PDB file of C-alpha atoms and ligand atoms in Angstrom:
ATOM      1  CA  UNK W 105       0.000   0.000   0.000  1.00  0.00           C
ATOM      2  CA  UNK W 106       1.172   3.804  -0.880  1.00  0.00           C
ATOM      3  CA  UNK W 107       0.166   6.564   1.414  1.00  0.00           C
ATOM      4  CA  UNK W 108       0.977  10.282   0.120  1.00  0.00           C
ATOM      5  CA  UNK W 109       0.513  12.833   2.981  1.00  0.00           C
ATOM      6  CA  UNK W 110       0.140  16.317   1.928  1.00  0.00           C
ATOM      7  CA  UNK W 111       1.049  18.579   4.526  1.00  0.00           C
ATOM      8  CA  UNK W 112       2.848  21.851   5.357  1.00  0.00           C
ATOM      9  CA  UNK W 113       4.872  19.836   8.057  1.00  0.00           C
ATOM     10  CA  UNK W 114       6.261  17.150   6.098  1.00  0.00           C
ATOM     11  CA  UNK W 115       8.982  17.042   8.622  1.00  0.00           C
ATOM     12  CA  UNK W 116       6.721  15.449  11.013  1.00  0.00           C
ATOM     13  CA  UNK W 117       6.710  12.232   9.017  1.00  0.00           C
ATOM     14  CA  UNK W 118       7.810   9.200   9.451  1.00  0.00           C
ATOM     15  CA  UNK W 119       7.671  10.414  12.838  1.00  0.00           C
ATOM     16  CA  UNK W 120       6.336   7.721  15.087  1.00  0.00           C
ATOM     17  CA  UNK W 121       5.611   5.588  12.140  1.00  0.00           C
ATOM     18  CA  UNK W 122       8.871   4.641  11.851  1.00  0.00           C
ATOM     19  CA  UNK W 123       8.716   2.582  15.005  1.00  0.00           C
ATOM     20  CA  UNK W 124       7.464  -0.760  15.908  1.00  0.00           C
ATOM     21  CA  UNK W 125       4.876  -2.481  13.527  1.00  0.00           C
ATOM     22  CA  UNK W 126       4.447   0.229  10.950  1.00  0.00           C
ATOM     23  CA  UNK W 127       7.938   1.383  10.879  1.00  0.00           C
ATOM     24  CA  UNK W 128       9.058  -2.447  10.262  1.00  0.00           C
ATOM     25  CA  UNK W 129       6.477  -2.734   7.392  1.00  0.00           C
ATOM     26  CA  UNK W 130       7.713   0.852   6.363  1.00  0.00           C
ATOM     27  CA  UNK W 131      11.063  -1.086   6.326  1.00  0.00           C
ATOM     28  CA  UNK W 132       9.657  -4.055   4.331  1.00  0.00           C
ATOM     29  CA  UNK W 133       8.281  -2.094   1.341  1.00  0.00           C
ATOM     30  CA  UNK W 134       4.618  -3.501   2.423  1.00  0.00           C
ATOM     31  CA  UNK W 135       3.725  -0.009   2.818  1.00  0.00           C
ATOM     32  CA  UNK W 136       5.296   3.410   1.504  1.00  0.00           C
ATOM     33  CA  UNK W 137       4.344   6.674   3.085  1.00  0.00           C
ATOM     34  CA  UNK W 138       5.551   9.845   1.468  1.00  0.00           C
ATOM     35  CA  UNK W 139       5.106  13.305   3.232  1.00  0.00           C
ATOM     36  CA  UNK W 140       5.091  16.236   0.124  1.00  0.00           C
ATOM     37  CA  UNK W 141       5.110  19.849   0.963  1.00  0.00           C
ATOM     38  CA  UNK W 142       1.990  21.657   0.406  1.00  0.00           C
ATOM     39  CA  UNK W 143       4.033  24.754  -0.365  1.00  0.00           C
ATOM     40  CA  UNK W 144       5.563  22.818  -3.835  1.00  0.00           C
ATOM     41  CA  UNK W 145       2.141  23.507  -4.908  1.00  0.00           C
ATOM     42  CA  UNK W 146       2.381  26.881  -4.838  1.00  0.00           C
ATOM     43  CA  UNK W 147       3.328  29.274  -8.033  1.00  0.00           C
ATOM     44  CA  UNK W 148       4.423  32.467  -5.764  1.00  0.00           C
ATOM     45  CA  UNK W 149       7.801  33.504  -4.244  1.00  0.00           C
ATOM     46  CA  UNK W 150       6.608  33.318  -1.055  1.00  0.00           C
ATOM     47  CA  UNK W 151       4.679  30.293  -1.444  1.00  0.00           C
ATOM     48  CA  UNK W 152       1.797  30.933   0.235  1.00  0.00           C
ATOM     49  CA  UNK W 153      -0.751  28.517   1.243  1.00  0.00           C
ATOM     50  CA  UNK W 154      -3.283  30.402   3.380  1.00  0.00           C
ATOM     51  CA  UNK W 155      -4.968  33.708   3.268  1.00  0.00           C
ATOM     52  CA  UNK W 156      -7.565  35.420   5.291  1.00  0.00           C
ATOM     53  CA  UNK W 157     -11.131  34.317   5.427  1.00  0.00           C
ATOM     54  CA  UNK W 158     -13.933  36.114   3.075  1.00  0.00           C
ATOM     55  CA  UNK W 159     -16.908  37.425   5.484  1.00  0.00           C
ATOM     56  CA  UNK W 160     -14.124  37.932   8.261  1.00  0.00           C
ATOM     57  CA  UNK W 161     -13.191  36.241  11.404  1.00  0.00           C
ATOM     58  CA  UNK W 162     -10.519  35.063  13.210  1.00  0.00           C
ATOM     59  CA  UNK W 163      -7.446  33.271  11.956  1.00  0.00           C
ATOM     60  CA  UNK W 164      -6.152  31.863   8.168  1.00  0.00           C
ATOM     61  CA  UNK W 165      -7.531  29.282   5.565  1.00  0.00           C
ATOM     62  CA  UNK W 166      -5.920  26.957   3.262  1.00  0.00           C
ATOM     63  CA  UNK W 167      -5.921  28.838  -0.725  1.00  0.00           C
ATOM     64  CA  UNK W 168      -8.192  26.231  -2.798  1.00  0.00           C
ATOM     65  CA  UNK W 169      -4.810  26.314  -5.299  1.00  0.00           C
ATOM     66  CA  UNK W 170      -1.980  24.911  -4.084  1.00  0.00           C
ATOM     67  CA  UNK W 171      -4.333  21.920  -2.842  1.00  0.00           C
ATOM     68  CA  UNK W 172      -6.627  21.612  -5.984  1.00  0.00           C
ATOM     69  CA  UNK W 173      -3.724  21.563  -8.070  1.00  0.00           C
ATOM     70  CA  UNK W 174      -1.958  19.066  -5.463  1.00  0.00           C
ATOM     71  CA  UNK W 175      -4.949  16.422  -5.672  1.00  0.00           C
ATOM     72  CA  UNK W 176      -5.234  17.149  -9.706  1.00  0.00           C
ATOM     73  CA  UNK W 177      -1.315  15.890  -9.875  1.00  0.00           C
ATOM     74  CA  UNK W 178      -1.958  12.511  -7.172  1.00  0.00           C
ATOM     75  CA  UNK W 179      -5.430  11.793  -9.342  1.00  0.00           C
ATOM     76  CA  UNK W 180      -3.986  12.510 -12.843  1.00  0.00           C
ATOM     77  CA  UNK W 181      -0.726  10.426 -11.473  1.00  0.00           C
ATOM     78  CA  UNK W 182      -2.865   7.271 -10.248  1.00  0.00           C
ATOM     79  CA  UNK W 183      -6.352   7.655 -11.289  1.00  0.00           C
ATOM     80  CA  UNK W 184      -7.296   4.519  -8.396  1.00  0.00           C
ATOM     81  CA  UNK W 185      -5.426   6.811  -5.173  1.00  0.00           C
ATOM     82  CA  UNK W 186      -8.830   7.670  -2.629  1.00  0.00           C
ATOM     83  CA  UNK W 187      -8.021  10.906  -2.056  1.00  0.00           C
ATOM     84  CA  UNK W 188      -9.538  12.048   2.081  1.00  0.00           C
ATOM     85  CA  UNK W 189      -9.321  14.971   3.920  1.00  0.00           C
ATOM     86  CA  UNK W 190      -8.719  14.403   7.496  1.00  0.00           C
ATOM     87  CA  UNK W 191     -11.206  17.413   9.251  1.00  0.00           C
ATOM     88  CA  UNK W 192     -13.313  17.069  12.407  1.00  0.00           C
ATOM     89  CA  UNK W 193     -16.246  17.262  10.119  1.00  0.00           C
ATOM     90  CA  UNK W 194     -15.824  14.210   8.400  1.00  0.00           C
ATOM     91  CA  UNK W 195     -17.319  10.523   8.742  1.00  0.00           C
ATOM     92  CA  UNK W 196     -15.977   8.851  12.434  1.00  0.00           C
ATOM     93  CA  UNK W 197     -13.062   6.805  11.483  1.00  0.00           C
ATOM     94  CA  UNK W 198     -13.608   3.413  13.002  1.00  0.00           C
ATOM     95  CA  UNK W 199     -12.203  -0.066  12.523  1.00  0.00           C
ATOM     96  CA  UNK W 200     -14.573  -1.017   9.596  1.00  0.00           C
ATOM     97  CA  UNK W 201     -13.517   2.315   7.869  1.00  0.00           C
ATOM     98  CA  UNK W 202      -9.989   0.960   8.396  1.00  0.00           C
ATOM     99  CA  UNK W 203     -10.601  -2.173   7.316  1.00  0.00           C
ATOM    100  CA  UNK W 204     -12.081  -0.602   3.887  1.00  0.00           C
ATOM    101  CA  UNK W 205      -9.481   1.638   3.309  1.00  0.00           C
ATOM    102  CA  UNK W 206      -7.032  -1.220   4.095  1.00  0.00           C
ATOM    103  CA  UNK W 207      -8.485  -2.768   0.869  1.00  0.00           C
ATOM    104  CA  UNK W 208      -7.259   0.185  -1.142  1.00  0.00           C
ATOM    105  CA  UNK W 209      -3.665   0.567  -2.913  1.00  0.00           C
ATOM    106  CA  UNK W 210      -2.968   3.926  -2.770  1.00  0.00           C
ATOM    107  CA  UNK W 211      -4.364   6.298  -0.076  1.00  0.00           C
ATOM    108  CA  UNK W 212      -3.826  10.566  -0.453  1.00  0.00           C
ATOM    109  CA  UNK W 213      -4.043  11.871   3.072  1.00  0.00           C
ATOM    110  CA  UNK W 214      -4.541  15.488   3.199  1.00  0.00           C
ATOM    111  CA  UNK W 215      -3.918  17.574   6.296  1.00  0.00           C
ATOM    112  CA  UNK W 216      -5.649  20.630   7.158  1.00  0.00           C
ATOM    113  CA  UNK W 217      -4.537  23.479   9.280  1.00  0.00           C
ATOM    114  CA  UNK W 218      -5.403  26.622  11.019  1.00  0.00           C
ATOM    115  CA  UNK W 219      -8.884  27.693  10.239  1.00  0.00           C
ATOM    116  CA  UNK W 220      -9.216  24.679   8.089  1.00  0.00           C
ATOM    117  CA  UNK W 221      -9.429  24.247   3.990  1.00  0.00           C
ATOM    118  CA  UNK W 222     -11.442  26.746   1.375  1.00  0.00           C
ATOM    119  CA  UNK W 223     -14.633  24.917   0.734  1.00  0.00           C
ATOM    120  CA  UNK W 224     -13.893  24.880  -3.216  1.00  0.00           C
ATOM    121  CA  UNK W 225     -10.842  22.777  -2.437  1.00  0.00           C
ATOM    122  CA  UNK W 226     -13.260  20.665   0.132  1.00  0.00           C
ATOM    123  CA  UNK W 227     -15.574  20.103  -2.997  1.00  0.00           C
ATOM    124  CA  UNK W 228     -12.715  18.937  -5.142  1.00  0.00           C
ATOM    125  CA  UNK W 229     -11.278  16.330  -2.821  1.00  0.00           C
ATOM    126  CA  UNK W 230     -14.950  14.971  -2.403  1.00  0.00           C
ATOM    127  CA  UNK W 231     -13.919  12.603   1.586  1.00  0.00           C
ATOM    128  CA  UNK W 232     -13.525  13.741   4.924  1.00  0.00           C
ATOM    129  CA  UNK W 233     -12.809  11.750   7.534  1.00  0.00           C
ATOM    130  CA  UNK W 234     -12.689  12.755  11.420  1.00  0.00           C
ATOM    131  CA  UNK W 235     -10.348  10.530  14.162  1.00  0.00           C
ATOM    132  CA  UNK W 236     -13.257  11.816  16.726  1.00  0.00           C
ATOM    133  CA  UNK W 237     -15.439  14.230  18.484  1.00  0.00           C
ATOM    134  CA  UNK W 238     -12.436  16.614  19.074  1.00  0.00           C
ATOM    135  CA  UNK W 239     -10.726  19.210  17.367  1.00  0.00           C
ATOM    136  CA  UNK W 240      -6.465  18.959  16.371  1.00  0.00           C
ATOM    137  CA  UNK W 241      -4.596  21.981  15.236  1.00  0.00           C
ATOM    138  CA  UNK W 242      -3.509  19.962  12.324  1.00  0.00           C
ATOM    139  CA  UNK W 243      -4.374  16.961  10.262  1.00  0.00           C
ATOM    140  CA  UNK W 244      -1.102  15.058  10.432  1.00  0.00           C
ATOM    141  CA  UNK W 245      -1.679  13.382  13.809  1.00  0.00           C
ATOM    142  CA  UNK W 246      -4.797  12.644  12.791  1.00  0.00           C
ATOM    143  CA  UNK W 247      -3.269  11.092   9.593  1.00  0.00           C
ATOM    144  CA  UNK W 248      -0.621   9.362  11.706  1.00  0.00           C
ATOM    145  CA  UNK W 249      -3.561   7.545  13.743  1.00  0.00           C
ATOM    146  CA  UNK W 250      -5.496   6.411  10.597  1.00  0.00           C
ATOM    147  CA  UNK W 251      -2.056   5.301   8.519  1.00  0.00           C
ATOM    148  CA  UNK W 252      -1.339   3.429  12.056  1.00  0.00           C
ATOM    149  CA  UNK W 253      -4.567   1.847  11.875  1.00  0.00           C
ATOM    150  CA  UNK W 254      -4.976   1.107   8.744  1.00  0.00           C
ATOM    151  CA  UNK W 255      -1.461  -0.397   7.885  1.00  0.00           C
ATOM    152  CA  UNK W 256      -1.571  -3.581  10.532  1.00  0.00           C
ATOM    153  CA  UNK W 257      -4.671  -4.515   8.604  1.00  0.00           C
ATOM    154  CA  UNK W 258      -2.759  -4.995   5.365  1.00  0.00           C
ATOM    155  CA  UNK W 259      -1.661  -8.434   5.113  1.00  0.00           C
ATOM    156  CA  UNK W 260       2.381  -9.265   5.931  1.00  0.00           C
ATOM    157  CA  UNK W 261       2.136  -6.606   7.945  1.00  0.00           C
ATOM    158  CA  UNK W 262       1.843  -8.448  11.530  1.00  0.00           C
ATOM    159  CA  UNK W 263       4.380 -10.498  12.096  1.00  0.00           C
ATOM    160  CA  UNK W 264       3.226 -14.611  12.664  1.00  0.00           C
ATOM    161  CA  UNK W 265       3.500 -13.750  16.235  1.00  0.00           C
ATOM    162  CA  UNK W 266       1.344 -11.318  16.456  1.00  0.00           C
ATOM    163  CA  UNK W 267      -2.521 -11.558  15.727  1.00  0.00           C
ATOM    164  CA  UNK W 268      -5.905  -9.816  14.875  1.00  0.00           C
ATOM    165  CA  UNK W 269      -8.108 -12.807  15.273  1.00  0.00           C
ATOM    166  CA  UNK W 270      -9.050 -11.622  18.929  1.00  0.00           C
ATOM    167  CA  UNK W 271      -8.208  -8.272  19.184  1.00  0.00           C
ATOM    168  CA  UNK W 272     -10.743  -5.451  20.217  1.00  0.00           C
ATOM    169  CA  UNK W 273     -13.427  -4.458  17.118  1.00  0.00           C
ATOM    170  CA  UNK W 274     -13.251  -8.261  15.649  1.00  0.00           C
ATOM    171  CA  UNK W 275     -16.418 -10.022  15.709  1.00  0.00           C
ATOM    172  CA  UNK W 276     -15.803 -11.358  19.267  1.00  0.00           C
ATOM    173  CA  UNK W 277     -16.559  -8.307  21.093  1.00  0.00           C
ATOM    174  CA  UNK W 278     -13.408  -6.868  23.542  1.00  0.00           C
ATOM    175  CA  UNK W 279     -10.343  -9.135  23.613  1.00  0.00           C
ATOM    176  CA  UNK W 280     -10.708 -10.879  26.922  1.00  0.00           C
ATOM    177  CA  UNK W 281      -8.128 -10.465  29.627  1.00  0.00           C
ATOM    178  CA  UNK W 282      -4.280 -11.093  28.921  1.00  0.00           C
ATOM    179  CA  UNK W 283      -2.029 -12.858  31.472  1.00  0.00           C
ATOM    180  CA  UNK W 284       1.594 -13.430  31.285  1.00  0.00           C
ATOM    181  CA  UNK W 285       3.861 -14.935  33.570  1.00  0.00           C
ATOM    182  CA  UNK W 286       4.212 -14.822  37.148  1.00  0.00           C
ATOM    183  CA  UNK W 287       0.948 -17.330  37.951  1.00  0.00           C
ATOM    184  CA  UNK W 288       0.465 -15.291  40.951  1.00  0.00           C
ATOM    185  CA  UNK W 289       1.864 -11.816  41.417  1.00  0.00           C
ATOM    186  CA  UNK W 290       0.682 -10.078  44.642  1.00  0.00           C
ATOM    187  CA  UNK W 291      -1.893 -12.158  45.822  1.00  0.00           C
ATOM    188  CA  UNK W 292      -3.753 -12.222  42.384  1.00  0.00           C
ATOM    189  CA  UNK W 293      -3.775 -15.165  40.414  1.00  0.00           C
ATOM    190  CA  UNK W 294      -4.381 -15.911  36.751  1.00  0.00           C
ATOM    191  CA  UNK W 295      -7.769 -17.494  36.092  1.00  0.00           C
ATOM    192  CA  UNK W 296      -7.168 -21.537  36.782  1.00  0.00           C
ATOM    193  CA  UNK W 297      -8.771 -21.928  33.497  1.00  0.00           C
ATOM    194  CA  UNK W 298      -6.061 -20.421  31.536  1.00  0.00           C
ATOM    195  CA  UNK W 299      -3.793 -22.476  33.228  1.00  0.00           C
ATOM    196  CA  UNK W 300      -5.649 -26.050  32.592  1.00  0.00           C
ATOM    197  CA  UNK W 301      -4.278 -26.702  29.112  1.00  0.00           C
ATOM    198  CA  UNK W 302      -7.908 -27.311  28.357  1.00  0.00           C
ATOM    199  CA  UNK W 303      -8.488 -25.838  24.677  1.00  0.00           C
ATOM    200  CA  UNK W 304     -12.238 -26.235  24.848  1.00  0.00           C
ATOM    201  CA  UNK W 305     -12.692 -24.509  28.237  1.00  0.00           C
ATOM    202  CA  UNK W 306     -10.430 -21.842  27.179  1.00  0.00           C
ATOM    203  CA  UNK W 307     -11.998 -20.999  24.232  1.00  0.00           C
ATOM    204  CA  UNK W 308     -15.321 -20.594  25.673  1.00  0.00           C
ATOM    205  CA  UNK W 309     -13.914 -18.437  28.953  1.00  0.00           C
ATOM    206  CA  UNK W 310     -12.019 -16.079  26.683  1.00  0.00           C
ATOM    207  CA  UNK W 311     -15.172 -15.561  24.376  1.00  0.00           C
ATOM    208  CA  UNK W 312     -17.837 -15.187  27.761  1.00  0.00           C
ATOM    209  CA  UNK W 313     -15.295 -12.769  28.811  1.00  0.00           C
ATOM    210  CA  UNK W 314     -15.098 -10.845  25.497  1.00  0.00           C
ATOM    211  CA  UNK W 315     -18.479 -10.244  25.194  1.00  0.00           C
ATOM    212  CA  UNK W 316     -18.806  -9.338  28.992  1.00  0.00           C
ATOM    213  CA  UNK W 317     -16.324  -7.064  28.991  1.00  0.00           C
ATOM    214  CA  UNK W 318     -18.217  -5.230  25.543  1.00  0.00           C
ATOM    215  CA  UNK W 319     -21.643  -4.738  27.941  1.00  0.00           C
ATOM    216  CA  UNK W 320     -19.870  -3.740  30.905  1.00  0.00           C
ATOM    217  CA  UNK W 321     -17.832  -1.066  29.254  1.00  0.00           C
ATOM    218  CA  UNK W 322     -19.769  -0.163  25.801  1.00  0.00           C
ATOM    219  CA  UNK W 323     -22.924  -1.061  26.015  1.00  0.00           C
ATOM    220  CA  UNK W 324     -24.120   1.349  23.605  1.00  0.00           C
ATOM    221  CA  UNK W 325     -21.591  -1.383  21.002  1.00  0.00           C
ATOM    222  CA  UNK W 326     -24.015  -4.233  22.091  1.00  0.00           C
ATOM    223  CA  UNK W 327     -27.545  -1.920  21.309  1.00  0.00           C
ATOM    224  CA  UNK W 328     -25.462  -1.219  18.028  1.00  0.00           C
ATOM    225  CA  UNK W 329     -25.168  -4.346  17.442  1.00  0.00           C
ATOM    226  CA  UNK W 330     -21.119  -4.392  16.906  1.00  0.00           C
ATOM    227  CA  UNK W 331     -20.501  -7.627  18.277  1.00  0.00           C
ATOM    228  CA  UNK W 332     -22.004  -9.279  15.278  1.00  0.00           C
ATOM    229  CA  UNK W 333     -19.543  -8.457  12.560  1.00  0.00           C
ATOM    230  CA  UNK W 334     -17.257  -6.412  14.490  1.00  0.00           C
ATOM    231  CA  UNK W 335     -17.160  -1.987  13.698  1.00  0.00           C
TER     232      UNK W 335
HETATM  233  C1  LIG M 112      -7.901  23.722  13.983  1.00  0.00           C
HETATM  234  S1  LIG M 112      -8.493  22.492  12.859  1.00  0.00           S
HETATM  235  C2  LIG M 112      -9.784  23.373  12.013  1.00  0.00           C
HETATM  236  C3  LIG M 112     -11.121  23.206  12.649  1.00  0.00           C
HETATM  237  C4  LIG M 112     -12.232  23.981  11.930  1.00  0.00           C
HETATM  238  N1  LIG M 112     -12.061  25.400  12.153  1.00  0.00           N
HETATM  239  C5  LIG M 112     -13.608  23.538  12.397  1.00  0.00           C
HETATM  240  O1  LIG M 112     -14.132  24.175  13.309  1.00  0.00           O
HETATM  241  O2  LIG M 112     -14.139  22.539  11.882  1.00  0.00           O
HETATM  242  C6  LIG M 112      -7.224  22.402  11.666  1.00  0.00           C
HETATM  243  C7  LIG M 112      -7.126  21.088  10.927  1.00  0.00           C
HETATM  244  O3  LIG M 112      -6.876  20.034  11.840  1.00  0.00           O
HETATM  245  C8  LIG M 112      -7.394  18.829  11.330  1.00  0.00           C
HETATM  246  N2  LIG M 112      -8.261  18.231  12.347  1.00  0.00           N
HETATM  247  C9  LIG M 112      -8.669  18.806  13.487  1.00  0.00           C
HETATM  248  N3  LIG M 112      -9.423  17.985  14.216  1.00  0.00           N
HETATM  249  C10 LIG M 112      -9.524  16.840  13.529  1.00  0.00           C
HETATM  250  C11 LIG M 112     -10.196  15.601  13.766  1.00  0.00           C
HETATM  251  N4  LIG M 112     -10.923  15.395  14.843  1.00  0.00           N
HETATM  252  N5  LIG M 112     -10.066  14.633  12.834  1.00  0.00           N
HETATM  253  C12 LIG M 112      -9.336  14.836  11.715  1.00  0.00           C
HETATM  254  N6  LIG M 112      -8.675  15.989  11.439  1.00  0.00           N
HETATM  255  C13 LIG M 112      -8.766  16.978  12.333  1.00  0.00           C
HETATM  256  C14 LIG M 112      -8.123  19.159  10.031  1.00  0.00           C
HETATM  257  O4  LIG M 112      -7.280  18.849   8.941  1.00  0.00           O
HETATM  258  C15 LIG M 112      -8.348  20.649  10.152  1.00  0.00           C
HETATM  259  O5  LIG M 112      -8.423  21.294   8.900  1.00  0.00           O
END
């Protein structure tokens, strides 16, 4: 999978992509993330990307130009890239949005700041997606989270070690409760059943306790019905 960012801090990438999972599929060529500088878009000397906003008000807002004429070059490039904006207005990014996008080959993340974008250039890129209920100063963390997301999903990525099967937003519900060595550690001890070598018994604990765990602490999930097929 290719991810192009298009920020005015391309600095900021890899950033902490280029640790643990991610940064080892970075490593791996499974995925390629490339940061490009909003200001190459520009054709002035000072390449300016923001001006003030029409009608008044505080603070500055992204020139439709330099970003309709970014997304024109990454569409005209690979006609197949889903071009998003990341903004606080956008659909909730969840784990079923990442595990569509994870289906794509070439994402075009586009980060927002100040004010936010001129609406002409909203038009133009056509997706918005928001990481919650919550505003940034800036897309790119927001990109970070979704590139984060989205990149364990693509397959290789995980190492053989390391698995999805039960984790948290799969059709199970929570994962259940993780317990590594010592047995006992201050008085508490890991559930016996964990401990019996009993596959059966194991199995049916860990999924009792997944979907327990889902009521007691979402239970809005459960009315949604998100256990069935997973968000
Ligand atoms: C300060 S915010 C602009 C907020 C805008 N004035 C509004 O009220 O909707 C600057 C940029 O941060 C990014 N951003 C902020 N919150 C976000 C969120 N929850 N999800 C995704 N991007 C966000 C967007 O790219 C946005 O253009």
């Amino acid at each position: 999978m290719r991810v192009d960012v298009l920020t005015i801090f391309p600095d900021m990438f890899p950033g902490p992509l280029g640790g643990g999972v991610v940064g080892r599929a970075l490593e791996q060529g499974l995925l390629t993330v490339v940061a490009h500088d909003l200001r190459d878009y520009t054709d002035d000397r000072h390449r300016q990307v923001d001006d003030i906003p029409f009608g008044g008000g505080p603070g500055m807002v992204f020139k439709p130009e330099p970003l309709v004429r970014a997304v024109r070059a990454f569409r005209a490039e690979d006609p197949a890239a889903r071009v998003i904006l990341l903004s606080p207005q956008g659909r909730r990014f969840d784990q079923s949005v990442a595990r569509e996008l994870a289906n794509e080959s070439h994402l075009v993340l586009i980060c927002g700041r100040y004010q936010g974008v001129d609406e002409r250039a909203r038009e133009e890129i056509g997706e918005e997606l928001s990481i919650g209920d919550y505003v940034l100063s800036g897309g790119e963390l927001a990109a970070m989270v979704v590139v984060e997301t989205v990149a364990r999903l693509v397959p290789g990525t995980l190492g053989s070690h390391e698995s999805l099967s039960e984790e948290t937003f799969t059709d199970r519900g929570f994962e259940p409760p993780l317990y590594t060595r010592p047995a006992s550690f201050e008085g508490r001890e890991v559930p016996e059943v964990l401990r019996s070598g009993h596959h059966a018994a194991i199995e049916r604990w860990r999924r009792e306790q997944s979907e327990e765990r889902m009521r007691r602490r979402r239970p809005d999930m459960v009315r949604d019905g998100a256990t069935a097929g997973g968000i």
